[in-house]
Amino acid sequence: MYDFIQKFHSGWAYLVLLLLVIAVANSLIGHFSKKEFTATDRKIALFGLIGTHTQLLVGLILYFVSPLGFTSLGNMSDKAIRLTSLEHPLINIIAIALITIGWSKHKKLLTSESKFKTFAIFYTLGLLLILSRIPWNLWFKN
């Protein structure tokens, strides 16, 4: 079961990154081109939100069943173990919280410019944090 969850978490991450890149690009294009915020723009951001939340749920399950997760939390001297047991989950929870805040804030805004700007700021920060703490050595392992 652990192997399936780990492979799903790694595979789903590609989709989440793609969704976030599309959402960030869409928000930046919308903001700088001063276009009108449409239902399609909202759906693009929503798919990014849903993707990250799904990844978080799978990641939390993986964290508690993985030998590199919660059980190795006390071993902070090893960089690789510290990344998977502390830094990766903590920073990604913060990133997903930022993305969620961006989604929540956009609903109260009235102008297209402010909606695009909110998504651009919060989704970009979330994406950068996620990219900063991906365990690349495990991702590209056989």
XYZ file of N, CA and C in Angstrom:
426
model
N 0.814 -1.193 0.000
C 0.000 0.000 0.000
C 0.863 1.265 0.000
N 1.944 1.231 0.768
C 2.844 2.385 0.834
C 3.362 2.742 -0.556
N 3.779 1.732 -1.328
C 4.330 2.000 -2.664
C 3.311 2.690 -3.567
N 2.053 2.237 -3.508
C 1.011 2.852 -4.333
C 0.813 4.318 -3.945
N 0.702 4.578 -2.649
C 0.481 5.950 -2.173
C 1.662 6.837 -2.561
N 2.874 6.326 -2.407
C 4.076 7.103 -2.744
C 4.133 7.416 -4.242
N 3.816 6.419 -5.071
C 3.842 6.643 -6.524
C 2.719 7.593 -6.945
N 1.553 7.469 -6.323
C 0.451 8.376 -6.628
C 0.803 9.807 -6.237
N 1.392 9.970 -5.060
C 1.798 11.297 -4.588
C 2.821 11.916 -5.541
N 3.774 11.130 -5.983
C 4.788 11.636 -6.922
C 4.189 11.930 -8.292
N 3.334 11.050 -8.789
C 2.720 11.261 -10.103
C 1.750 12.421 -10.122
N 0.939 12.514 -9.090
C -0.033 13.608 -8.989
C 0.675 14.960 -8.911
N 1.881 14.962 -8.359
C 2.644 16.205 -8.227
C 2.898 16.851 -9.590
N 3.133 16.043 -10.608
C 3.330 16.593 -11.953
C 2.087 17.361 -12.403
N 0.922 16.768 -12.177
C -0.322 17.425 -12.563
C -0.543 18.703 -11.757
N -0.273 18.641 -10.467
C -0.443 19.822 -9.608
C 0.471 20.952 -10.072
N 1.722 20.626 -10.351
C 2.651 21.661 -10.824
C 2.171 22.260 -12.142
N 1.692 21.427 -13.042
C 1.170 21.923 -14.317
C -0.031 22.842 -14.080
N -0.957 22.417 -13.222
C -2.131 23.248 -12.922
C -1.732 24.585 -12.312
N -0.760 24.556 -11.391
C -0.322 25.809 -10.766
C 0.387 26.720 -11.754
N 1.223 26.156 -12.607
C 1.909 26.972 -13.619
C 0.881 27.616 -14.551
N -0.118 26.858 -14.949
C -1.167 27.405 -15.818
C -1.943 28.505 -15.083
N -2.279 28.267 -13.823
C -3.034 29.267 -13.046
C -2.221 30.545 -12.850
N -0.938 30.399 -12.556
C -0.074 31.574 -12.379
C 0.072 32.332 -13.699
N 0.338 31.599 -14.772
C 0.491 32.243 -16.083
C -0.797 32.952 -16.483
N -1.932 32.309 -16.281
C -3.225 32.907 -16.618
C -3.465 34.183 -15.814
N -3.137 34.136 -14.515
C -3.366 35.326 -13.690
C -2.429 36.470 -14.078
N -1.187 36.141 -14.389
C -0.249 37.190 -14.815
C -0.665 37.789 -16.159
N -1.052 36.941 -17.095
C -1.506 37.427 -18.403
C -2.753 38.285 -18.234
N -3.700 37.810 -17.425
C -4.931 38.568 -17.194
C -4.669 39.906 -16.536
N -3.757 39.911 -15.574
C -3.449 41.154 -14.863
C -2.775 42.170 -15.789
N -1.755 41.730 -16.513
C -0.987 42.677 -17.339
C -1.705 43.076 -18.622
N -2.608 42.231 -19.117
C -3.337 42.589 -20.334
C -4.661 43.293 -20.018
N -4.955 43.429 -18.702
C -6.158 44.130 -18.249
C -7.441 43.502 -18.819
N -7.443 42.175 -18.962
C -8.638 41.529 -19.500
C -9.680 41.331 -18.409
N -10.871 41.023 -18.833
C -11.986 40.812 -17.913
C -11.874 39.423 -17.283
N -12.125 39.333 -15.982
C -12.078 38.062 -15.258
C -13.347 37.277 -15.602
N -13.170 36.059 -16.121
C -14.310 35.259 -16.576
C -14.441 33.979 -15.754
N -15.485 33.235 -16.046
C -15.705 31.947 -15.382
C -14.564 30.976 -15.698
N -13.994 31.065 -16.881
C -12.861 30.206 -17.245
C -11.653 30.509 -16.369
N -11.398 31.770 -16.122
C -10.290 32.156 -15.246
C -10.511 31.621 -13.833
N -11.744 31.697 -13.362
C -12.085 31.176 -12.043
C -11.864 29.666 -11.987
N -12.252 28.960 -13.037
C -12.092 27.497 -13.074
C -10.622 27.096 -13.116
N -9.819 27.840 -13.823
C -8.383 27.542 -13.878
C -7.785 27.639 -12.476
N -8.129 28.693 -11.762
C -7.633 28.848 -10.388
C -8.218 27.773 -9.473
N -9.476 27.417 -9.678
C -10.115 26.388 -8.864
C -9.447 25.032 -9.060
N -9.110 24.689 -10.300
C -8.419 23.415 -10.554
C -7.064 23.382 -9.858
N -6.368 24.512 -9.836
C -5.110 24.584 -9.098
C -5.328 24.358 -7.612
N -6.375 24.964 -7.076
C -6.722 24.801 -5.658
C -7.072 23.347 -5.343
N -7.938 22.741 -6.146
C -8.348 21.351 -5.919
C -7.162 20.409 -6.043
N -6.320 20.638 -7.037
C -5.136 19.791 -7.213
C -4.209 19.834 -6.015
N -3.972 21.029 -5.495
C -3.065 21.144 -4.349
C -3.677 20.535 -3.090
N -4.968 20.689 -2.911
C -5.612 20.114 -1.724
C -5.624 18.587 -1.790
N -5.834 18.041 -2.965
C -5.770 16.586 -3.135
C -4.362 16.091 -2.836
N -3.375 16.803 -3.342
C -1.975 16.446 -3.087
C -1.665 16.505 -1.590
N -2.207 17.493 -0.904
C -2.005 17.607 0.535
C -2.589 16.403 1.273
N -3.804 15.998 0.917
C -4.422 14.854 1.588
C -3.613 13.581 1.377
N -3.200 13.325 0.144
C -2.395 12.139 -0.150
C -1.046 12.244 0.568
N -0.470 13.441 0.578
C 0.808 13.653 1.255
C 0.732 13.414 2.746
N -0.364 13.829 3.371
C -0.525 13.600 4.811
C -0.648 12.109 5.123
N -1.379 11.391 4.285
C -1.455 9.933 4.466
C -0.069 9.328 4.314
N 0.636 9.724 3.281
C 1.981 9.208 3.032
C 2.927 9.540 4.180
N 2.793 10.715 4.732
C 3.664 11.156 5.821
C 3.605 10.208 7.018
N 2.421 9.704 7.302
C 2.270 8.849 8.479
C 2.523 7.366 8.204
N 2.596 6.959 6.933
C 2.905 5.552 6.631
C 4.314 5.369 6.083
N 4.979 6.454 5.758
C 6.310 6.382 5.153
C 7.410 6.253 6.204
N 8.450 5.462 5.894
C 9.599 5.415 6.799
C 10.410 6.715 6.777
N 10.166 7.573 5.801
C 10.873 8.857 5.708
C 10.054 10.016 6.280
N 8.891 9.727 6.809
C 8.015 10.780 7.298
C 8.086 10.976 8.788
N 6.959 10.838 9.430
C 6.812 11.144 10.848
C 7.758 10.328 11.728
N 7.989 9.068 11.369
C 8.824 8.205 12.211
C 10.279 8.650 12.255
N 10.738 9.378 11.275
C 12.136 9.830 11.278
C 12.256 11.316 11.616
N 11.252 11.882 12.249
C 11.227 13.309 12.560
C 12.354 13.745 13.486
N 12.830 12.878 14.368
C 13.871 13.266 15.313
C 15.266 13.320 14.748
N 15.475 12.864 13.526
C 16.812 12.791 12.931
C 17.068 14.025 12.057
N 17.342 15.153 12.688
C 17.511 16.403 11.956
C 18.927 16.622 11.429
N 19.867 15.796 11.797
C 21.247 15.982 11.331
C 21.428 15.501 9.898
N 20.569 14.624 9.427
C 20.635 14.113 8.050
C 19.773 15.021 7.165
N 20.404 15.675 6.184
C 19.702 16.644 5.325
C 18.529 16.022 4.581
N 18.734 14.844 4.019
C 17.689 14.197 3.218
C 16.489 13.823 4.085
N 16.748 13.298 5.264
C 15.651 12.922 6.154
C 14.946 14.163 6.692
N 15.698 15.210 6.999
C 15.089 16.463 7.466
C 14.167 17.044 6.395
N 14.584 16.939 5.133
C 13.758 17.445 4.036
C 12.423 16.716 3.975
N 12.458 15.380 4.013
C 11.208 14.621 3.869
C 10.366 14.578 5.135
N 10.994 14.667 6.291
C 10.218 14.544 7.524
C 9.760 15.880 8.097
N 10.400 16.987 7.725
C 10.025 18.286 8.294
C 9.820 19.369 7.234
N 10.853 19.651 6.460
C 10.802 20.802 5.551
C 9.746 20.652 4.461
N 9.723 19.510 3.778
C 8.777 19.293 2.678
C 7.325 19.424 3.155
N 6.932 18.701 4.214
C 5.529 18.847 4.642
C 5.191 20.245 5.178
N 6.064 20.814 5.973
C 5.773 22.112 6.588
C 5.674 23.225 5.548
N 6.652 23.316 4.678
C 6.648 24.377 3.658
C 5.496 24.193 2.686
N 5.168 22.951 2.342
C 4.059 22.730 1.411
C 2.706 23.021 2.052
N 2.568 22.780 3.335
C 1.332 23.174 4.025
C 1.196 24.698 4.008
N 2.285 25.402 4.227
C 2.269 26.868 4.152
C 1.918 27.324 2.733
N 2.500 26.667 1.729
C 2.229 27.015 0.325
C 0.752 26.816 -0.008
N 0.195 25.696 0.429
C -1.208 25.415 0.137
C -2.113 26.373 0.909
N -1.707 26.764 2.095
C -2.473 27.777 2.839
C -2.484 29.099 2.074
N -1.343 29.494 1.506
C -1.291 30.730 0.713
C -2.205 30.641 -0.510
N -2.174 29.511 -1.178
C -3.032 29.315 -2.354
C -4.500 29.398 -1.940
N -4.832 28.806 -0.818
C -6.206 28.842 -0.308
C -6.616 30.262 0.074
N -5.713 30.998 0.674
C -5.989 32.402 1.015
C -6.251 33.204 -0.262
N -5.431 32.974 -1.286
C -5.644 33.659 -2.564
C -7.013 33.357 -3.143
N -7.425 32.094 -3.076
C -8.752 31.708 -3.575
C -9.850 32.403 -2.769
N -9.709 32.394 -1.455
C -10.731 33.003 -0.593
C -10.823 34.505 -0.793
N -9.670 35.175 -0.903
C -9.662 36.630 -1.070
C -10.296 37.056 -2.387
N -10.111 36.277 -3.455
C -10.621 36.702 -4.764
C -12.141 36.809 -4.770
N -12.811 36.025 -3.923
C -14.272 36.010 -3.916
C -14.861 37.326 -3.410
N -14.104 38.061 -2.615
C -14.592 39.322 -2.055
C -14.256 40.523 -2.941
N -13.405 40.302 -3.928
C -12.949 41.411 -4.772
C -13.933 41.661 -5.909
N -14.006 42.900 -6.340
C -14.989 43.268 -7.351
C -14.403 43.480 -8.738
N -13.164 43.940 -8.823
C -12.598 44.237 -10.143
C -11.772 43.068 -10.664
N -11.752 42.950 -11.963
C -10.963 41.894 -12.606
C -9.487 42.047 -12.291
N -9.013 43.285 -12.314
C -7.599 43.543 -12.054
C -7.190 43.044 -10.666
N -8.010 43.319 -9.670
C -7.667 42.898 -8.310
C -7.760 41.380 -8.150
N -8.685 40.739 -8.841
C -8.781 39.278 -8.782
C -7.541 38.638 -9.392
N -7.167 39.081 -10.582
C -5.965 38.539 -11.225
C -4.722 38.790 -10.378
N -4.630 39.981 -9.811
C -3.467 40.334 -8.993
C -3.387 39.440 -7.754
N -4.517 39.197 -7.114
C -4.552 38.338 -5.934
C -4.098 36.927 -6.281
N -4.638 36.372 -7.365
C -4.207 35.039 -7.788
C -2.722 35.031 -8.147
N -2.280 36.050 -8.849
C -0.871 36.104 -9.250
C 0.043 36.095 -8.028
N -0.279 36.854 -7.030
C 0.580 36.941 -5.839
C 0.552 35.642 -5.042
N -0.624 35.204 -4.642
C -0.726 34.068 -3.734
C -0.375 32.732 -4.408
N -0.810 32.541 -5.644
C -0.496 31.286 -6.332
C 0.991 31.221 -6.699
N 1.575 32.356 -7.054
C 3.006 32.360 -7.366
C 3.827 32.060 -6.122
N 3.486 32.677 -5.000
C 4.193 32.381 -3.751
C 4.055 30.907 -3.391
N 2.860 30.366 -3.509
C 2.639 28.952 -3.230
C 3.453 28.060 -4.143
N 3.454 28.363 -5.431
C 4.220 27.566 -6.393
C 5.709 27.615 -6.092
N 6.219 28.789 -5.789
C 7.655 28.908 -5.484
C 8.029 28.123 -4.226
N 7.194 28.186 -3.210
C 7.464 27.412 -2.001
C 7.437 25.915 -2.284
N 6.464 25.468 -3.056
C 6.379 24.047 -3.402
C 7.628 23.620 -4.167
N 8.020 24.401 -5.156
C 9.209 24.059 -5.952
C 10.478 24.035 -5.097
N 10.507 24.857 -4.057
C 11.711 24.934 -3.226
C 11.908 23.702 -2.349
N 10.856 22.943 -2.105
C 10.972 21.822 -1.172
C 10.562 20.479 -1.768
N 10.612 20.361 -3.073
C 10.404 19.046 -3.694
C 11.678 18.241 -3.487
N 11.558 17.005 -2.995
C 12.759 16.161 -2.852
C 13.165 15.599 -4.218
N 13.856 16.409 -4.997
C 14.183 16.069 -6.381
C 14.921 14.739 -6.501
N 15.796 14.443 -5.542
C 16.554 13.189 -5.627
C 15.632 11.977 -5.524
N 14.531 12.077 -4.796
C 13.577 10.964 -4.699
C 12.635 10.931 -5.894
N 12.381 12.094 -6.459
C 11.443 12.193 -7.574
C 11.992 11.511 -8.824
N 13.256 11.641 -9.060
C 13.846 11.097 -10.280
C 14.598 9.802 -10.035
N 14.313 9.176 -8.902
C 14.894 7.880 -8.572
C 14.157 6.814 -9.375
N 14.840 5.773 -9.770
C 14.236 4.694 -10.592
C 12.829 4.485 -10.185
